[in-house]
Amino acid sequence: PRATGMRNGEATVDWQQRGWDFDLATEPCVLLAGGRSINCVHVRAPVMYYGGGDGIIRAWDLELGCHTLLFEGHRGYISSIATDEACDYMFSASYDRSVRIWQLFPSRTQGQCREVLRDHHHCVAQVEVRCIRSQPFLFSGGMDRMVLGYALHQDNKLTHFFKGDEKVMAFAVHEGMLCVTAGPAAKRFVLFGGETEQDKTLATEYRGHTAEITCLKIEGEYLFTGSADHALKMWGLESGACVGTFEGHAAGVWTMLVT
């Protein structure tokens, strides 16, 4: 497996996407560098989708080596992009407090927005699609400390509601559990349904970063976190123990891709 980290286009950014090989533990190699502000990246082969500070999502064909689509509509910078392999839709989160659902394969070069979800009261930091009991759900988390879940098979009905103690910079849903950021730590809770807040059952806590955790991913038995302390860490999902640290960025890590 490989992990990739990126930082948005601010004055302190190192403008590079880097990759690490977990088994070889070698120095990171630079995969992509450029002057465009990029805040998030998502790959659905053969296309890579990325969004930035201009509020536009761009589709880059990895085989052709060119842009193929533009998705315009957000009025704030794009913070997260997700797709579902079972349907032809893309989902995006933005600091304009909205989540948008896009037609993934329109008949023209301009992407088509199918629906706008406006249930968050502050900037939306992440979207993620996960199956629960074989049914697809869209989850979104944001600065209002909430993670919301929508049943895609029930006309995007709001079915899950979680409110944490701190703003949600990132989260991950995995096998009935919800991992969320909590400042320099991450916490794993038992996932529950319902449109109102319920008691939260804490299962595991992950501590070791020296600054705010800004992104996280679950892959197999491990949790990966990226932080404003310039590092990525790899944790045992059940144990909460840190089993690896990846360094090399000159600024904070805002998103990662684990493959």
mmCIF file of C-alpha atoms in Angstrom:
data_model
loop_
_atom_site.group_PDB
_atom_site.id
_atom_site.type_symbol
_atom_site.label_atom_id
_atom_site.label_comp_id
_atom_site.label_asym_id
_atom_site.label_seq_id
_atom_site.Cartn_x
_atom_site.Cartn_y
_atom_site.Cartn_z
ATOM 1 C CA PRO A 1 0.000 0.000 0.000
ATOM 2 C CA ARG A 2 0.964 3.636 -0.494
ATOM 3 C CA ALA A 3 -0.155 6.839 1.192
ATOM 4 C CA THR A 4 -0.308 10.260 -0.422
ATOM 5 C CA GLY A 5 -0.575 13.636 1.333
ATOM 6 C CA MET A 6 -1.344 17.101 -0.008
ATOM 7 C CA ARG A 7 -1.638 20.632 1.402
ATOM 8 C CA ASN A 8 -3.819 23.464 0.126
ATOM 9 C CA GLY A 9 -2.447 26.434 -1.767
ATOM 10 C CA GLU A 10 -1.438 28.901 0.913
ATOM 11 C CA ALA A 11 1.782 30.854 1.386
ATOM 12 C CA THR A 12 3.386 28.112 3.509
ATOM 13 C CA VAL A 13 2.513 25.243 1.190
ATOM 14 C CA ASP A 14 5.234 23.021 -0.257
ATOM 15 C CA TRP A 15 3.084 22.516 -3.400
ATOM 16 C CA GLN A 16 3.838 18.800 -3.586
ATOM 17 C CA GLN A 17 1.987 15.530 -3.466
ATOM 18 C CA ARG A 18 4.199 12.829 -2.001
ATOM 19 C CA GLY A 19 3.992 9.031 -1.799
ATOM 20 C CA TRP A 20 5.429 6.602 0.755
ATOM 21 C CA ASP A 21 5.912 2.858 0.470
ATOM 22 C CA PHE A 22 4.954 1.368 3.858
ATOM 23 C CA ASP A 23 7.057 -1.761 3.449
ATOM 24 C CA LEU A 24 10.277 -0.151 2.188
ATOM 25 C CA ALA A 25 10.065 2.925 4.466
ATOM 26 C CA THR A 26 11.976 4.906 1.853
ATOM 27 C CA GLU A 27 12.137 8.660 1.417
ATOM 28 C CA PRO A 28 8.943 10.041 -0.204
ATOM 29 C CA CYS A 29 8.911 10.527 -3.951
ATOM 30 C CA VAL A 30 7.266 13.588 -5.490
ATOM 31 C CA LEU A 31 4.360 12.441 -7.657
ATOM 32 C CA LEU A 32 2.935 15.797 -8.705
ATOM 33 C CA ALA A 33 3.858 19.449 -8.259
ATOM 34 C CA GLY A 34 2.246 22.614 -9.527
ATOM 35 C CA GLY A 35 1.096 26.133 -8.750
ATOM 36 C CA ARG A 36 -2.646 25.484 -8.526
ATOM 37 C CA SER A 37 -4.376 25.525 -5.137
ATOM 38 C CA ILE A 38 -5.492 21.912 -4.579
ATOM 39 C CA ASN A 39 -7.392 21.021 -1.399
ATOM 40 C CA CYS A 40 -8.687 17.510 -2.160
ATOM 41 C CA VAL A 41 -8.215 14.678 -4.643
ATOM 42 C CA HIS A 42 -10.292 11.587 -5.431
ATOM 43 C CA VAL A 43 -9.569 8.806 -7.928
ATOM 44 C CA ARG A 44 -12.184 6.722 -9.701
ATOM 45 C CA ALA A 45 -10.146 5.055 -12.412
ATOM 46 C CA PRO A 46 -9.365 6.155 -15.013
ATOM 47 C CA VAL A 47 -10.278 9.653 -13.808
ATOM 48 C CA MET A 48 -8.839 11.762 -10.985
ATOM 49 C CA TYR A 49 -11.115 14.469 -9.573
ATOM 50 C CA TYR A 50 -9.668 17.371 -7.633
ATOM 51 C CA GLY A 51 -10.995 20.601 -6.141
ATOM 52 C CA GLY A 52 -9.429 23.799 -4.928
ATOM 53 C CA GLY A 53 -9.777 27.309 -3.706
ATOM 54 C CA ASP A 54 -11.673 28.523 -6.769
ATOM 55 C CA GLY A 55 -14.711 26.338 -5.933
ATOM 56 C CA ILE A 56 -14.350 24.290 -9.130
ATOM 57 C CA ILE A 57 -13.946 20.511 -9.382
ATOM 58 C CA ARG A 58 -11.833 19.332 -12.315
ATOM 59 C CA ALA A 59 -11.700 15.878 -13.855
ATOM 60 C CA TRP A 60 -8.302 14.690 -15.137
ATOM 61 C CA ASP A 61 -8.162 11.577 -17.321
ATOM 62 C CA LEU A 62 -5.168 9.577 -16.089
ATOM 63 C CA GLU A 63 -4.906 7.653 -19.362
ATOM 64 C CA LEU A 64 -5.289 10.599 -21.757
ATOM 65 C CA GLY A 65 -3.387 13.049 -19.571
ATOM 66 C CA CYS A 66 -5.864 15.910 -19.947
ATOM 67 C CA HIS A 67 -8.845 17.619 -18.328
ATOM 68 C CA THR A 68 -12.236 16.306 -19.446
ATOM 69 C CA LEU A 69 -14.870 17.930 -17.190
ATOM 70 C CA LEU A 70 -15.499 20.967 -14.984
ATOM 71 C CA PHE A 71 -18.028 20.925 -12.106
ATOM 72 C CA GLU A 72 -19.006 24.473 -11.134
ATOM 73 C CA GLY A 73 -21.533 25.666 -8.535
ATOM 74 C CA HIS A 74 -19.882 25.830 -5.118
ATOM 75 C CA ARG A 75 -19.254 29.322 -3.732
ATOM 76 C CA GLY A 76 -16.460 28.318 -1.370
ATOM 77 C CA TYR A 77 -13.347 26.199 -1.717
ATOM 78 C CA ILE A 78 -13.793 22.479 -2.227
ATOM 79 C CA SER A 79 -12.855 20.466 0.845
ATOM 80 C CA SER A 80 -13.771 16.885 -0.109
ATOM 81 C CA ILE A 81 -14.880 14.700 -3.038
ATOM 82 C CA ALA A 82 -16.372 11.187 -3.018
ATOM 83 C CA THR A 83 -17.963 8.766 -5.494
ATOM 84 C CA ASP A 84 -19.952 5.557 -5.203
ATOM 85 C CA GLU A 85 -19.035 2.631 -7.452
ATOM 86 C CA ALA A 86 -22.693 1.525 -7.516
ATOM 87 C CA CYS A 87 -24.014 4.739 -9.060
ATOM 88 C CA ASP A 88 -22.963 7.436 -11.503
ATOM 89 C CA TYR A 89 -22.850 10.299 -9.008
ATOM 90 C CA MET A 90 -20.122 12.371 -7.400
ATOM 91 C CA PHE A 91 -20.479 14.074 -4.011
ATOM 92 C CA SER A 92 -18.631 17.207 -2.943
ATOM 93 C CA ALA A 93 -18.272 19.217 0.270
ATOM 94 C CA SER A 94 -17.413 22.892 0.459
ATOM 95 C CA TYR A 95 -16.793 25.719 2.874
ATOM 96 C CA ASP A 96 -19.968 27.304 1.477
ATOM 97 C CA ARG A 97 -21.770 25.002 4.024
ATOM 98 C CA SER A 98 -23.257 22.762 1.339
ATOM 99 C CA VAL A 99 -22.932 19.239 -0.044
ATOM 100 C CA ARG A 100 -23.602 18.811 -3.755
ATOM 101 C CA ILE A 101 -24.593 15.714 -5.705
ATOM 102 C CA TRP A 102 -23.364 15.693 -9.324
ATOM 103 C CA GLN A 103 -24.127 13.633 -12.399
ATOM 104 C CA LEU A 104 -20.793 11.870 -12.918
ATOM 105 C CA PHE A 105 -20.995 11.214 -16.659
ATOM 106 C CA PRO A 106 -22.865 14.099 -18.301
ATOM 107 C CA SER A 107 -23.140 14.307 -22.076
ATOM 108 C CA ARG A 108 -21.149 17.536 -22.199
ATOM 109 C CA THR A 109 -17.958 18.961 -20.744
ATOM 110 C CA GLN A 110 -19.770 20.851 -17.955
ATOM 111 C CA GLY A 111 -20.760 18.761 -14.901
ATOM 112 C CA GLN A 112 -24.421 18.809 -13.851
ATOM 113 C CA CYS A 113 -25.505 19.321 -10.227
ATOM 114 C CA ARG A 114 -28.512 17.136 -9.311
ATOM 115 C CA GLU A 115 -29.134 18.237 -5.701
ATOM 116 C CA VAL A 116 -27.765 20.570 -2.998
ATOM 117 C CA LEU A 117 -27.902 19.515 0.689
ATOM 118 C CA ARG A 118 -27.820 22.422 3.164
ATOM 119 C CA ASP A 119 -28.226 20.797 6.598
ATOM 120 C CA HIS A 120 -24.865 21.938 8.000
ATOM 121 C CA HIS A 121 -24.590 25.253 9.850
ATOM 122 C CA HIS A 122 -20.875 25.788 9.213
ATOM 123 C CA CYS A 123 -18.175 24.799 6.709
ATOM 124 C CA VAL A 124 -18.400 21.187 5.510
ATOM 125 C CA ALA A 125 -15.018 19.472 5.699
ATOM 126 C CA GLN A 126 -15.638 15.987 4.287
ATOM 127 C CA VAL A 127 -18.034 13.669 2.481
ATOM 128 C CA GLU A 128 -17.857 9.881 2.354
ATOM 129 C CA VAL A 129 -20.042 7.120 0.881
ATOM 130 C CA ARG A 130 -20.369 3.863 2.843
ATOM 131 C CA CYS A 131 -22.689 0.853 2.785
ATOM 132 C CA ILE A 132 -24.565 -0.064 5.965
ATOM 133 C CA ARG A 133 -26.455 -3.362 5.858
ATOM 134 C CA SER A 134 -25.841 -3.460 2.091
ATOM 135 C CA GLN A 135 -27.453 -0.031 1.568
ATOM 136 C CA PRO A 136 -25.536 3.086 0.417
ATOM 137 C CA PHE A 137 -25.280 6.102 2.733
ATOM 138 C CA LEU A 138 -23.698 9.515 2.209
ATOM 139 C CA PHE A 139 -21.989 10.976 5.303
ATOM 140 C CA SER A 140 -20.824 14.575 5.735
ATOM 141 C CA GLY A 141 -18.921 16.229 8.584
ATOM 142 C CA GLY A 142 -18.070 19.823 9.329
ATOM 143 C CA MET A 143 -17.047 22.703 11.556
ATOM 144 C CA ASP A 144 -20.461 22.650 13.264
ATOM 145 C CA ARG A 145 -19.200 19.493 15.084
ATOM 146 C CA MET A 146 -21.762 17.345 13.259
ATOM 147 C CA VAL A 147 -21.583 14.213 11.125
ATOM 148 C CA LEU A 148 -24.770 13.673 9.124
ATOM 149 C CA GLY A 149 -25.829 10.541 7.256
ATOM 150 C CA TYR A 150 -28.177 10.384 4.259
ATOM 151 C CA ALA A 151 -29.811 7.228 2.881
ATOM 152 C CA LEU A 152 -29.108 7.347 -0.851
ATOM 153 C CA HIS A 153 -31.624 4.549 -1.430
ATOM 154 C CA GLN A 154 -34.364 6.609 0.289
ATOM 155 C CA ASP A 155 -34.153 9.822 -1.780
ATOM 156 C CA ASN A 156 -31.260 11.138 0.356
ATOM 157 C CA LYS A 157 -33.266 11.084 3.599
ATOM 158 C CA LEU A 158 -31.360 12.285 6.684
ATOM 159 C CA THR A 159 -31.031 9.176 8.877
ATOM 160 C CA HIS A 160 -27.899 9.624 11.051
ATOM 161 C CA PHE A 161 -26.913 12.463 13.348
ATOM 162 C CA PHE A 162 -23.740 12.743 15.430
ATOM 163 C CA LYS A 163 -22.537 15.803 17.341
ATOM 164 C CA GLY A 164 -19.045 15.773 18.800
ATOM 165 C CA ASP A 165 -17.228 17.993 21.284
ATOM 166 C CA GLU A 166 -14.980 19.680 18.686
ATOM 167 C CA LYS A 167 -15.174 20.642 15.032
ATOM 168 C CA VAL A 168 -14.988 17.691 12.658
ATOM 169 C CA MET A 169 -12.061 18.221 10.270
ATOM 170 C CA ALA A 170 -12.284 14.610 9.069
ATOM 171 C CA PHE A 171 -14.089 11.343 9.807
ATOM 172 C CA ALA A 172 -14.382 7.743 8.617
ATOM 173 C CA VAL A 173 -17.244 5.228 8.838
ATOM 174 C CA HIS A 174 -16.218 1.587 9.122
ATOM 175 C CA GLU A 175 -18.126 -1.553 10.203
ATOM 176 C CA GLY A 176 -20.572 0.142 12.532
ATOM 177 C CA MET A 177 -17.997 2.565 13.938
ATOM 178 C CA LEU A 178 -17.393 6.285 13.407
ATOM 179 C CA CYS A 179 -13.888 7.775 13.662
ATOM 180 C CA VAL A 180 -13.739 11.568 14.027
ATOM 181 C CA THR A 181 -11.014 14.142 14.614
ATOM 182 C CA ALA A 182 -10.850 15.874 17.993
ATOM 183 C CA GLY A 183 -8.069 18.458 17.860
ATOM 184 C CA PRO A 184 -4.678 16.663 17.960
ATOM 185 C CA ALA A 185 -6.443 13.354 18.690
ATOM 186 C CA ALA A 186 -8.869 11.048 16.900
ATOM 187 C CA LYS A 187 -11.723 9.122 18.510
ATOM 188 C CA ARG A 188 -13.711 6.060 17.470
ATOM 189 C CA PHE A 189 -17.360 5.770 18.484
ATOM 190 C CA VAL A 190 -20.092 3.195 18.013
ATOM 191 C CA LEU A 191 -22.154 4.422 15.040
ATOM 192 C CA PHE A 192 -25.840 4.992 15.655
ATOM 193 C CA GLY A 193 -28.838 6.142 13.636
ATOM 194 C CA GLY A 194 -31.436 8.802 14.304
ATOM 195 C CA GLU A 195 -32.083 12.423 13.376
ATOM 196 C CA THR A 196 -31.428 13.698 16.928
ATOM 197 C CA GLU A 197 -28.327 13.522 19.116
ATOM 198 C CA GLN A 198 -27.910 10.366 21.209
ATOM 199 C CA ASP A 199 -25.397 9.115 23.770
ATOM 200 C CA LYS A 200 -21.975 8.468 22.246
ATOM 201 C CA THR A 201 -20.097 5.264 23.147
ATOM 202 C CA LEU A 202 -16.320 5.824 22.940
ATOM 203 C CA ALA A 203 -14.425 2.720 21.770
ATOM 204 C CA THR A 204 -10.834 3.855 21.024
ATOM 205 C CA GLU A 205 -8.764 7.047 21.260
ATOM 206 C CA TYR A 206 -5.662 7.837 19.180
ATOM 207 C CA ARG A 207 -3.130 10.336 20.582
ATOM 208 C CA GLY A 208 0.371 11.225 19.354
ATOM 209 C CA HIS A 209 0.150 14.182 16.969
ATOM 210 C CA THR A 210 1.351 17.533 18.276
ATOM 211 C CA ALA A 211 -1.109 19.636 16.248
ATOM 212 C CA GLU A 212 -4.652 19.343 14.930
ATOM 213 C CA ILE A 213 -5.502 16.234 12.895
ATOM 214 C CA THR A 214 -6.826 17.385 9.534
ATOM 215 C CA CYS A 215 -7.503 14.115 7.681
ATOM 216 C CA LEU A 216 -7.904 10.403 8.389
ATOM 217 C CA LYS A 217 -8.545 7.163 6.508
ATOM 218 C CA ILE A 218 -9.262 3.552 7.497
ATOM 219 C CA GLU A 219 -7.628 0.778 5.482
ATOM 220 C CA GLY A 220 -8.018 -2.783 6.735
ATOM 221 C CA GLU A 221 -6.889 -3.010 10.357
ATOM 222 C CA TYR A 222 -5.252 0.410 10.367
ATOM 223 C CA LEU A 223 -6.173 4.062 10.793
ATOM 224 C CA PHE A 224 -4.110 6.696 8.968
ATOM 225 C CA THR A 225 -4.057 10.319 10.157
ATOM 226 C CA GLY A 226 -2.544 13.493 8.728
ATOM 227 C CA SER A 227 -1.891 16.572 10.814
ATOM 228 C CA ALA A 228 -0.903 20.218 10.841
ATOM 229 C CA ASP A 229 2.328 18.989 12.513
ATOM 230 C CA HIS A 230 3.510 18.020 8.951
ATOM 231 C CA ALA A 231 3.343 14.254 9.655
ATOM 232 C CA LEU A 232 1.157 11.252 8.857
ATOM 233 C CA LYS A 233 0.708 8.439 11.375
ATOM 234 C CA MET A 234 -0.451 4.841 11.108
ATOM 235 C CA TRP A 235 -2.418 3.319 14.023
ATOM 236 C CA GLY A 236 -3.778 -0.071 15.000
ATOM 237 C CA LEU A 237 -7.494 0.425 14.578
ATOM 238 C CA GLU A 238 -8.501 -1.684 17.565
ATOM 239 C CA SER A 239 -5.491 -1.115 19.848
ATOM 240 C CA GLY A 240 -5.070 2.632 19.295
ATOM 241 C CA ALA A 241 -1.264 2.145 19.209
ATOM 242 C CA CYS A 242 0.850 4.143 16.732
ATOM 243 C CA VAL A 243 2.748 1.724 14.472
ATOM 244 C CA GLY A 244 4.314 4.147 12.007
ATOM 245 C CA THR A 245 5.106 7.817 11.332
ATOM 246 C CA PHE A 246 5.671 9.273 7.847
ATOM 247 C CA GLU A 247 7.448 12.617 7.484
ATOM 248 C CA GLY A 248 8.645 14.758 4.584
ATOM 249 C CA HIS A 249 6.147 17.590 4.069
ATOM 250 C CA ALA A 250 7.241 21.146 4.765
ATOM 251 C CA ALA A 251 3.712 22.161 5.805
ATOM 252 C CA GLY A 252 0.580 20.588 7.267
ATOM 253 C CA VAL A 253 -1.053 17.595 5.574
ATOM 254 C CA TRP A 254 -4.680 18.257 4.601
ATOM 255 C CA THR A 255 -5.674 15.170 2.642
ATOM 256 C CA MET A 256 -4.308 11.718 1.827
ATOM 257 C CA LEU A 257 -5.011 8.760 -0.419
ATOM 258 C CA VAL A 258 -4.313 5.200 0.813
ATOM 259 C CA THR A 259 -4.241 2.466 -1.858
#
